[in-house]
XYZ file of N, CA and C in Angstrom:
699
model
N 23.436 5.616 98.321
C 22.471 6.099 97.322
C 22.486 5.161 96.117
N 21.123 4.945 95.753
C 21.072 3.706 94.599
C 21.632 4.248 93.354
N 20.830 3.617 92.075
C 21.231 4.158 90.421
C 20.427 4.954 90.710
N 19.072 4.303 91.084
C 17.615 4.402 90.404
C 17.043 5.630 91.485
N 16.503 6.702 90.617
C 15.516 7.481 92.145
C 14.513 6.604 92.959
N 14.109 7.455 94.160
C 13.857 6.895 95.419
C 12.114 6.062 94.586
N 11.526 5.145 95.260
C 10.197 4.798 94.543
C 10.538 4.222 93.150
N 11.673 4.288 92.258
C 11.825 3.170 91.199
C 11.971 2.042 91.033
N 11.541 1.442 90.386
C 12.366 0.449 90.514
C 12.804 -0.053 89.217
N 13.464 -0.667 89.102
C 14.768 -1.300 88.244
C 13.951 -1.681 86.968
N 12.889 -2.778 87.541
C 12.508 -3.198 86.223
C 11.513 -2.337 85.253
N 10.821 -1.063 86.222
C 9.732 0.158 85.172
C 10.746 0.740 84.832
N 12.468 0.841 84.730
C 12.981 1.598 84.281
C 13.624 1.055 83.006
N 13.486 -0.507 82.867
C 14.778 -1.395 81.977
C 14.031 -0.941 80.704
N 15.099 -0.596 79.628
C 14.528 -0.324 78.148
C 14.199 -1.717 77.567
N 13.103 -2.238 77.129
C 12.752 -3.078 75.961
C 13.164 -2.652 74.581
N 13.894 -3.841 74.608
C 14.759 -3.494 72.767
C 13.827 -4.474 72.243
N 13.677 -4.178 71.127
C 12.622 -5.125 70.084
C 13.456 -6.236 69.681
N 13.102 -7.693 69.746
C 12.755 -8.762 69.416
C 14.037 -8.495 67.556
N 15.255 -8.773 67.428
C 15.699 -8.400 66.377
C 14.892 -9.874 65.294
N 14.840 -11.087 65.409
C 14.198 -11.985 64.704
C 12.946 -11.707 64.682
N 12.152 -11.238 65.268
C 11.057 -11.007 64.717
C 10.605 -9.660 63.749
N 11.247 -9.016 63.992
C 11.340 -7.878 62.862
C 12.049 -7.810 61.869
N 13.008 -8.564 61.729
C 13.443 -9.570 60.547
C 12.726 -10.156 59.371
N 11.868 -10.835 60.811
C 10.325 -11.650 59.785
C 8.978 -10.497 59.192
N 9.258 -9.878 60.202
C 7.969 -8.656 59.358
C 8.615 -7.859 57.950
N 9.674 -7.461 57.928
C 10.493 -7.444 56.960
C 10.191 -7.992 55.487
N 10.766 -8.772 56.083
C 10.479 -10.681 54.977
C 9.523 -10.102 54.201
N 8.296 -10.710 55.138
C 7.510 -10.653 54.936
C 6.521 -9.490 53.888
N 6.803 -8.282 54.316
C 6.884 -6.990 53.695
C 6.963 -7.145 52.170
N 8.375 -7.625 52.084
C 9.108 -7.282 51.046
C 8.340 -8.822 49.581
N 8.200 -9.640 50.361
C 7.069 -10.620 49.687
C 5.908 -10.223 49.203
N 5.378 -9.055 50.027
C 4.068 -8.593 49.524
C 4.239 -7.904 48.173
N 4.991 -6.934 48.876
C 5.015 -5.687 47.570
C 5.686 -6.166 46.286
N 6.559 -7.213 46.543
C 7.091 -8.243 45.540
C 6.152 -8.785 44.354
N 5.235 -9.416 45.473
C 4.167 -10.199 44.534
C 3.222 -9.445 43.795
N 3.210 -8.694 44.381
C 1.874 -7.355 43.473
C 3.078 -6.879 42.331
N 4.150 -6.708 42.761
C 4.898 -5.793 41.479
C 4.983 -6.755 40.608
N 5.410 -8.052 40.472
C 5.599 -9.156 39.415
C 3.960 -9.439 38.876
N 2.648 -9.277 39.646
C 1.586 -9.484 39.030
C 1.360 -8.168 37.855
N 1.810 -7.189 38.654
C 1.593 -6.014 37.435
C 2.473 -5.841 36.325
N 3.596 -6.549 35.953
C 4.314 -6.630 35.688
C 3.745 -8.051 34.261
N 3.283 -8.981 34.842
C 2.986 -10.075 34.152
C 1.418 -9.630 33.047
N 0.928 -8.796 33.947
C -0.594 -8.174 33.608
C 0.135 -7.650 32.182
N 1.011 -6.059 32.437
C 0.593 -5.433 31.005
C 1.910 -5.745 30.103
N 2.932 -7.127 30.630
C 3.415 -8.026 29.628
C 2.739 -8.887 28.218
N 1.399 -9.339 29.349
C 0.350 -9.659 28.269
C -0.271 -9.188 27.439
N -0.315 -7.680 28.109
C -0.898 -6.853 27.442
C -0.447 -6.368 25.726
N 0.998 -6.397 26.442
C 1.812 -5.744 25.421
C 2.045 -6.993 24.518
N 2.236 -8.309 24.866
C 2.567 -8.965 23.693
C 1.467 -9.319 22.902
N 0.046 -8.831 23.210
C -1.256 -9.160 22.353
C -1.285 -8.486 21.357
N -0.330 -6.720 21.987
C -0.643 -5.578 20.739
C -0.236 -5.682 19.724
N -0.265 -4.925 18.878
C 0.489 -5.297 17.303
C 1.887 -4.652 17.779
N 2.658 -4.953 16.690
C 4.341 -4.798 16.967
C 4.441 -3.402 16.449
N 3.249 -2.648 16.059
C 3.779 -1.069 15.390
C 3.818 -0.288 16.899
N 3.057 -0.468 18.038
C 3.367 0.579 19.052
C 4.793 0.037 19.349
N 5.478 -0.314 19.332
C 7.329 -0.307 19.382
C 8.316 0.589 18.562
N 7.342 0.103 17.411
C 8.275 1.068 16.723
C 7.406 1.790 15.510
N 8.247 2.861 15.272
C 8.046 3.852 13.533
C 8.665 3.569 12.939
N 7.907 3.556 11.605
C 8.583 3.282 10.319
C 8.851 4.465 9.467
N 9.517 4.666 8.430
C 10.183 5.642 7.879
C 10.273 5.820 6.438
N 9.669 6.530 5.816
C 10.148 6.615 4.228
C 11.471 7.896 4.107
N 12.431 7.184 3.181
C 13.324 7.373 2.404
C 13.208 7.931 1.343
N 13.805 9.065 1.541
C 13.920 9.728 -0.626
C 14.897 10.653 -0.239
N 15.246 10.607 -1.565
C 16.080 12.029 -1.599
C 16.459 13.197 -1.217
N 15.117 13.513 -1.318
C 15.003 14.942 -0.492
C 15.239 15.127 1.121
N 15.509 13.790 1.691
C 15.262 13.880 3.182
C 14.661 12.053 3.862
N 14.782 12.810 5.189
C 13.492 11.511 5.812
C 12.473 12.108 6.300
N 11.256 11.349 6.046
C 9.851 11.267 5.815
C 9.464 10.121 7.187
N 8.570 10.730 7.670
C 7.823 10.044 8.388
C 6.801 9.171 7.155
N 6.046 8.122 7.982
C 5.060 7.035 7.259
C 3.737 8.084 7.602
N 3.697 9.078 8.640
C 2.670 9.960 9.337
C 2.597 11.234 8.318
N 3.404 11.331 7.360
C 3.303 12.836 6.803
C 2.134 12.847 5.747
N 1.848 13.806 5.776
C 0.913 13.501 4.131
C 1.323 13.430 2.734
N 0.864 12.396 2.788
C 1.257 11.899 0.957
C -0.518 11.105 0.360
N 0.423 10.791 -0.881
C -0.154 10.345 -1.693
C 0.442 9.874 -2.817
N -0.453 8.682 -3.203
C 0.572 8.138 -4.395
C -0.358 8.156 -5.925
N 0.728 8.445 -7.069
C 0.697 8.494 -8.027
C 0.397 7.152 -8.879
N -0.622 6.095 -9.211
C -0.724 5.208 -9.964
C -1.491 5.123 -11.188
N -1.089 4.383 -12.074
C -1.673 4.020 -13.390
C -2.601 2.631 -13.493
N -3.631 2.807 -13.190
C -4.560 1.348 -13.276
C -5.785 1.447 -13.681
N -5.715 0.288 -14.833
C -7.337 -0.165 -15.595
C -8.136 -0.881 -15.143
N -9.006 -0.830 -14.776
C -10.225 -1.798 -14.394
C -10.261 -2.677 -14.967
N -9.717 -4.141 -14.372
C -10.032 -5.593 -15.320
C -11.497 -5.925 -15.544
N -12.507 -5.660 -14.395
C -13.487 -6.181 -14.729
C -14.373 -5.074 -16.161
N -13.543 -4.153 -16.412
C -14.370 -3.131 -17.352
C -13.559 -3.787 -18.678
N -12.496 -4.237 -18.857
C -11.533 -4.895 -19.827
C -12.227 -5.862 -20.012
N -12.865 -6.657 -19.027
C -13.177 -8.174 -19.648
C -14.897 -7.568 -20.137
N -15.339 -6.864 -19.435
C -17.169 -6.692 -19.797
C -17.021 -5.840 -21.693
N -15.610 -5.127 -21.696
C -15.153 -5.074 -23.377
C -14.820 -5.806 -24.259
N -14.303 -7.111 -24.125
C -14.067 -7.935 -24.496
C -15.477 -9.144 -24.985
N -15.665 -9.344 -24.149
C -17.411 -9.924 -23.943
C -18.049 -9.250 -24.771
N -18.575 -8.049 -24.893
C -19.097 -7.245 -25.598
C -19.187 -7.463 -27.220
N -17.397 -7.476 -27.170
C -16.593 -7.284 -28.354
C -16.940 -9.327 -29.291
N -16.778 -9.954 -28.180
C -16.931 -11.347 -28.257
C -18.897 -11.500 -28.791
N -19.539 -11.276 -28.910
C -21.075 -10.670 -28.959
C -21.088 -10.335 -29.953
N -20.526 -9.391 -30.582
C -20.661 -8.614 -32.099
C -20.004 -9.668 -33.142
N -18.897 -9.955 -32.826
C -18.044 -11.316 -33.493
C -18.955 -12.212 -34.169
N -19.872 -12.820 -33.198
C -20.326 -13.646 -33.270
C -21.948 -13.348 -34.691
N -22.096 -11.897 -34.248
C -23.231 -11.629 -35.211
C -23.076 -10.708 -36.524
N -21.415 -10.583 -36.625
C -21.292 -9.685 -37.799
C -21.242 -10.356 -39.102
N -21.802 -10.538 -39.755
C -21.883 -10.858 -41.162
C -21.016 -11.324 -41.994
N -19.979 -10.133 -42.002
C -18.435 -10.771 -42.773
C -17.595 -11.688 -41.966
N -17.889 -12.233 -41.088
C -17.388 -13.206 -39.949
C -18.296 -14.651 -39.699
N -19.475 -14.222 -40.348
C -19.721 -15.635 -40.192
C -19.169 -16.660 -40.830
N -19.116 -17.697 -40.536
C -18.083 -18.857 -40.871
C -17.022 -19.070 -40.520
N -16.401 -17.913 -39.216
C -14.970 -17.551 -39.782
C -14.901 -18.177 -38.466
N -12.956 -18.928 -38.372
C -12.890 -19.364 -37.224
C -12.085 -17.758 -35.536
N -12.232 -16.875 -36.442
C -11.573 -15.681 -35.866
C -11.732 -15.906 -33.890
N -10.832 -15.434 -33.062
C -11.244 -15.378 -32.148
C -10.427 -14.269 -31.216
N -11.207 -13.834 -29.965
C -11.125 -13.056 -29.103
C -10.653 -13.797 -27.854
N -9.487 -13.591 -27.556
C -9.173 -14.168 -26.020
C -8.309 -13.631 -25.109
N -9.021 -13.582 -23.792
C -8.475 -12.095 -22.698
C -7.389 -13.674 -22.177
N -6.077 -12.963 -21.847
C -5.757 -13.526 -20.666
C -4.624 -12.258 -19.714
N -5.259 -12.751 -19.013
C -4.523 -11.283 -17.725
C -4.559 -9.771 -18.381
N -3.288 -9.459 -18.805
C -3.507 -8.329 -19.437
C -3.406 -8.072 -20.729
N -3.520 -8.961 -21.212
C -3.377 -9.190 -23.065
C -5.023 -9.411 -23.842
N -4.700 -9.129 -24.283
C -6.317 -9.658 -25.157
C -5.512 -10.094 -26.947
N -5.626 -11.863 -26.926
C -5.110 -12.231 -28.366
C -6.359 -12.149 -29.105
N -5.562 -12.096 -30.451
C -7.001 -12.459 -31.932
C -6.523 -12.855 -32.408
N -7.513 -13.768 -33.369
C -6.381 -14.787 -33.975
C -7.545 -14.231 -35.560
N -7.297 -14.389 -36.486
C -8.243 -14.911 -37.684
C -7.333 -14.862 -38.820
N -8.424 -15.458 -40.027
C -7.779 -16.123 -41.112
C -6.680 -15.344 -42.148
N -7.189 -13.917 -41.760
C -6.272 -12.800 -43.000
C -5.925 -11.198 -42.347
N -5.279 -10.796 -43.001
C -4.840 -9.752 -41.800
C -5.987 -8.791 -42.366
N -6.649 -9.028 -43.100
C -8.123 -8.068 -43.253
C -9.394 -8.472 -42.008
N -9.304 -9.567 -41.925
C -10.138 -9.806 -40.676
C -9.452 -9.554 -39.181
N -7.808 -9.524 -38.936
C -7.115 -9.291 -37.866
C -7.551 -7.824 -37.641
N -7.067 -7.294 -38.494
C -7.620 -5.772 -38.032
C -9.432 -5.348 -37.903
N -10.211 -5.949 -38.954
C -11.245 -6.031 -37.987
C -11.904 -6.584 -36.871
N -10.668 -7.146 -36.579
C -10.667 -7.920 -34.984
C -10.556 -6.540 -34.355
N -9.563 -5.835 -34.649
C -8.593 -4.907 -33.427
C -9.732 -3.594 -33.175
N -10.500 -3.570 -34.232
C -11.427 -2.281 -34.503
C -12.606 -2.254 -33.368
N -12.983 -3.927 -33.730
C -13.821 -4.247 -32.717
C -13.671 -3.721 -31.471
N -12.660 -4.569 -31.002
C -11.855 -4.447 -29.494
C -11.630 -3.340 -29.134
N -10.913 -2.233 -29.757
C -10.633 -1.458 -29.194
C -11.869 -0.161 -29.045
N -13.139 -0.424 -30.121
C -13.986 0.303 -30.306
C -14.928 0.107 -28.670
N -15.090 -1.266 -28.176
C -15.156 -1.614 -27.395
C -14.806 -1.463 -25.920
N -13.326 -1.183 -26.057
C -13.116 -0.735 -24.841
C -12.762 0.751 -24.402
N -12.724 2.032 -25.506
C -13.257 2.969 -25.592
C -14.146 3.582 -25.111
N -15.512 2.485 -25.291
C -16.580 2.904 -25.007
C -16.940 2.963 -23.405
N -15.778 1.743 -22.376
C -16.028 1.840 -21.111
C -14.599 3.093 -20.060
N -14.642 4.017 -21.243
C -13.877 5.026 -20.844
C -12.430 4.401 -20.125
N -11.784 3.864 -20.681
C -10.812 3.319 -20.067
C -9.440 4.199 -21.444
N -8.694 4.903 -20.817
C -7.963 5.823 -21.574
C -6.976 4.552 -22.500
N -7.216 5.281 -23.990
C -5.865 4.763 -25.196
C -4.922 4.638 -24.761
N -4.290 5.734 -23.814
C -2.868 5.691 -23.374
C -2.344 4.604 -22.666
N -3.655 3.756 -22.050
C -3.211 1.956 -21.464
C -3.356 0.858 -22.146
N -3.657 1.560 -23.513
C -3.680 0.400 -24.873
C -2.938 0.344 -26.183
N -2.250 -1.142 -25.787
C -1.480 -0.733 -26.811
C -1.870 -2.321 -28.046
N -1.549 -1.714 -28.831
C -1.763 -2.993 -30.217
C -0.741 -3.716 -31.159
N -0.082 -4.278 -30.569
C 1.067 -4.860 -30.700
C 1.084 -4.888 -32.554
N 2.098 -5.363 -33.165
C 1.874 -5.429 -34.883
C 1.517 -6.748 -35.048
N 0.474 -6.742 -36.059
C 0.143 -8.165 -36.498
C 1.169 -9.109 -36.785
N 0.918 -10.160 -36.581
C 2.068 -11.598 -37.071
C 1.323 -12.595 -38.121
N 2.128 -12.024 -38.864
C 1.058 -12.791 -40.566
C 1.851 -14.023 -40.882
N 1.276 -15.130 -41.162
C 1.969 -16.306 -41.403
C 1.804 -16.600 -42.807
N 3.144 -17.308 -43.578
C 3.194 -17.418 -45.365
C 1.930 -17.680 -46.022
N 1.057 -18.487 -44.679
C -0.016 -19.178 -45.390
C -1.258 -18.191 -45.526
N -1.250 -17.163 -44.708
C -2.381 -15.978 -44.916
C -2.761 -16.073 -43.057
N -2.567 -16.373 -42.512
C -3.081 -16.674 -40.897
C -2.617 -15.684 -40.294
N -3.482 -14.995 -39.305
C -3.341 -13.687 -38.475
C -3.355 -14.257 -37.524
N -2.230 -13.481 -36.448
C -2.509 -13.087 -34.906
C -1.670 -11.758 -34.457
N -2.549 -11.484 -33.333
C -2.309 -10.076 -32.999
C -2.528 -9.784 -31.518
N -1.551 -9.287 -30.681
C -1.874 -8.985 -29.582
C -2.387 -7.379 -29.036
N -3.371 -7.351 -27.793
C -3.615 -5.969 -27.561
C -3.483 -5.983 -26.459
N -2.202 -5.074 -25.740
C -2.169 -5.548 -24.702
C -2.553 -4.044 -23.563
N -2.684 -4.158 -22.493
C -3.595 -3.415 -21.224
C -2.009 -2.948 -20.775
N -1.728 -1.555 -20.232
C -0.650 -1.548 -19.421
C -1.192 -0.674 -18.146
N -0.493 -1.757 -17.065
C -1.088 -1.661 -15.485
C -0.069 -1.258 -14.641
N 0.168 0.128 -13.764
C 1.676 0.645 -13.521
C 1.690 1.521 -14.105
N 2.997 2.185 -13.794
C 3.809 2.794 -13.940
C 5.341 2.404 -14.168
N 5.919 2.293 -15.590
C 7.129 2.091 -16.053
C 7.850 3.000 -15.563
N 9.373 2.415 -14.828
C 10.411 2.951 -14.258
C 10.765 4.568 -15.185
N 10.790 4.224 -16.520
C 10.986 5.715 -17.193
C 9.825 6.865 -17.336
N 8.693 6.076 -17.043
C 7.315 7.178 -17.035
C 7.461 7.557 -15.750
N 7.668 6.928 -15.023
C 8.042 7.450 -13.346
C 8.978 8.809 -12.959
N 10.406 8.181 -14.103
C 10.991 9.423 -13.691
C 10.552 10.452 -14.478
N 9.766 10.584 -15.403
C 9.490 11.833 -16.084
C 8.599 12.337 -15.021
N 7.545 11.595 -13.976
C 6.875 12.502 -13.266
C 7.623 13.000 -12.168
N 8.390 12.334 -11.861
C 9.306 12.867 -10.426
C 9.770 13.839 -11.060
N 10.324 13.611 -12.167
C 11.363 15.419 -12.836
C 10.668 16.816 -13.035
N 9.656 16.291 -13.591
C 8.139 17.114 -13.968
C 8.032 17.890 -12.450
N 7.680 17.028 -11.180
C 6.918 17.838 -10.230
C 8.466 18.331 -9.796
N 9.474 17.891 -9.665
C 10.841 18.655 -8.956
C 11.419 19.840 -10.175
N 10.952 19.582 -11.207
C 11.026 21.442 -11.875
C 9.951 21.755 -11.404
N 9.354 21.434 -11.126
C 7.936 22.732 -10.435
C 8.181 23.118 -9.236
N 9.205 22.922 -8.435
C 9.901 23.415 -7.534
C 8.975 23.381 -5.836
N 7.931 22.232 -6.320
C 7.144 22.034 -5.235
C 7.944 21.734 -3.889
N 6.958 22.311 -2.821
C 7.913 21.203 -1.395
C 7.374 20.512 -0.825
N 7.882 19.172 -1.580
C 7.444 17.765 -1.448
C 8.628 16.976 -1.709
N 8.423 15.835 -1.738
C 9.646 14.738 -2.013
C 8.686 13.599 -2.986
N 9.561 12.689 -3.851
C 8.896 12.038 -4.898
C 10.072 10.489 -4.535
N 9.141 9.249 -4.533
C 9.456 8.558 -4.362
C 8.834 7.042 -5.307
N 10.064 6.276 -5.839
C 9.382 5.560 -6.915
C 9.200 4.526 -6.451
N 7.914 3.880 -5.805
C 7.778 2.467 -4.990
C 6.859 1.389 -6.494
N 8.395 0.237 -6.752
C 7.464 -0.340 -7.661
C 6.919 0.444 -9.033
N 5.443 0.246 -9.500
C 5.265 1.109 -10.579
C 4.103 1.598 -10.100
N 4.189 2.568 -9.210
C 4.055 3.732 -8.759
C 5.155 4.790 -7.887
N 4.345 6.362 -8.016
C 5.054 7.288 -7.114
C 4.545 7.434 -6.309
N 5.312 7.805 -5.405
C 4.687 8.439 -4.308
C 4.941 10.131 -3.916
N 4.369 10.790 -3.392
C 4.579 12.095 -3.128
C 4.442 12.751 -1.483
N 5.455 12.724 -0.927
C 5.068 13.567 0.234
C 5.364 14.703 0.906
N 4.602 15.596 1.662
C 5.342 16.908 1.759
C 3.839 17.019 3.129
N 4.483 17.829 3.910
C 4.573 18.867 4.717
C 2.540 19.585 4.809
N 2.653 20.171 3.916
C 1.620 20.678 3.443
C 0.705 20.137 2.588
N -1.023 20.095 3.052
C -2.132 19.183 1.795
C -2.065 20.446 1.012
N -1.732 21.580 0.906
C -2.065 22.580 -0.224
C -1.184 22.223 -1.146
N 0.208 22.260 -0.724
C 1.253 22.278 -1.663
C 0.751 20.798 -2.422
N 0.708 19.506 -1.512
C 0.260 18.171 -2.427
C -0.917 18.617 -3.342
N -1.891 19.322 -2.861
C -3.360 19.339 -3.929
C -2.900 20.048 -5.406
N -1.688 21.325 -4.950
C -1.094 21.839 -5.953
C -0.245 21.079 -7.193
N 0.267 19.861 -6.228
C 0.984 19.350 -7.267
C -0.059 18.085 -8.039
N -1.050 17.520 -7.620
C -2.093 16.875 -8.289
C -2.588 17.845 -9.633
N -2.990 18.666 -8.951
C -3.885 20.044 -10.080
C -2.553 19.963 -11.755
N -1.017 19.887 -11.201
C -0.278 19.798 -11.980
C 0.390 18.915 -12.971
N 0.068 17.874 -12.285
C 0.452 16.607 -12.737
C -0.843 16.023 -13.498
N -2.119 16.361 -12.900
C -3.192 16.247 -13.756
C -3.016 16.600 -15.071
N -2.768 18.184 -15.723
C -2.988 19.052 -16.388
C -1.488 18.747 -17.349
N -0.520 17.555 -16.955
C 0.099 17.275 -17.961
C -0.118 16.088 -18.552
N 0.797 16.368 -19.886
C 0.598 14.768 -20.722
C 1.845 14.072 -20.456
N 1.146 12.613 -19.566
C 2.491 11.955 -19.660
C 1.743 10.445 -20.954
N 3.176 9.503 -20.939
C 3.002 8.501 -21.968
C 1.183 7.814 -21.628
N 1.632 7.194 -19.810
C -0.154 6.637 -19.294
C -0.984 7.577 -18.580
N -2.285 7.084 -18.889
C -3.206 7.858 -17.840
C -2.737 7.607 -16.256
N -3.380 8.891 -15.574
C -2.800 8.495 -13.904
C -3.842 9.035 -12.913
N -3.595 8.569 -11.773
C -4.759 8.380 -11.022
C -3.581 8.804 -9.594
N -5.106 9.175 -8.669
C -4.211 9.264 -7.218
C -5.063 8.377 -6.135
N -4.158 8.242 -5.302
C -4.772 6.887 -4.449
C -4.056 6.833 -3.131
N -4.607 6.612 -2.540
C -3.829 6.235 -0.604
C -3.484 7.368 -0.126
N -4.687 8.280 -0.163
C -4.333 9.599 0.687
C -3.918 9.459 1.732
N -2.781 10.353 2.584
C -2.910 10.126 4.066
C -2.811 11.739 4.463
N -3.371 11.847 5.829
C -3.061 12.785 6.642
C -2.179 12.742 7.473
């Protein structure tokens, strides 16, 4: 009696084992494909990403006292600033009348802006101060608050010669600062106060509680006029 039943034969019965080198190579091969597509997608939103700006990496953070603050919370900042071009169209103005007032003709008196100063110069400290009258009558008139003007004291020379500075203040001084940070933290608001430079900043949680503390800080007297600016949500 054979291995094989009767009618078999040997070779419809032999198992075919697969070819181990060639499935080796399909393998390979395989692994090349899905390779190359993963390094193309890979290279794709590399590019992508190094085109974007560098803030989707990371958040930034404000610091104060009270805590940490997201850059996302709502604030707003507290600043003190005069309009140069309304300073110089006062000046000009002021430079205009100079020129046609009567007790000044002849006179070598003069008006000169630079940055935030405005000098005068003239012959007697009776004409210096009707320098300053001018000027400041002048820039009054383009609603720009006293509290950012200041008039330095005349400098009288043996010989009778005036000069006088008037100078613009732009900011917020480190000590006017902390009177507003102290101001809104006795008001027991919940917010945080932060002194960037010469301005504050204010942030909190809630736009009611911030609108509350504007309404408050409005309605006091500090040394400069103040303004709000760079709302965020």
């Amino acid at each position: 009696m054979g291995l094989f039943p009767a009618g078999v034969s040997a070779a419809k019965t032999r198992i075919e084992t697969p070819n181990t080198e060639a499935v080796m190579m399909r393998v390979r091969r395989w692994r090349l494909f899905f390779t190359g597509k993963t390094l193309a997608r890979m290279n794709r939103l590399g590019e992508a990403h190094s085109s974007a700006p560098l803030s989707w990496m990371r958040q930034s953070t404000s610091h104060s006292v009270g805590g940490h603050y997201s850059s996302g919370m709502p604030s707003f900042d507290i600043v003190s600033e005069v309009n140069s071009m309304e300073i110089e169209n006062a000046v000009n103005i002021a430079k205009k009348e100079l020129v046609n007032r009567f007790d000044f003709k002849g006179s070598k008196a003069e008006i000169i802006l630079e940055k935030n100063e405005i000098k005068l110069s003239a012959e007697d400290q009776f004409k210096i101060k009707a320098l300053v009258d001018i000027v400041i009558g002048k820039i009054a008139k383009r609603n720009i608050s006293m509290k950012n003007v200041e008039a330095c004291d005349p400098d009288l020379s043996p010989l009778g010669h005036a000069r006088q500075v008037i100078k613009i203040k732009q900011g917020i001084e480190t000590e006017t600062a902390k009177k507003i940070t102290g101001f809104i933290r006795d008001g027991k608001f919940k917010v945080t106060t932060q002194i960037q430079d010469s301005q504050v900043r204010v942030m909190g949680k809630s736009r009611d509680e911030l609108q509350a503390v504007m309404a408050a800080v409005r309605a006091q007297d500090f040394p400069v006029s103040v303004q709000f600016q760079n709302f965020r949500d």
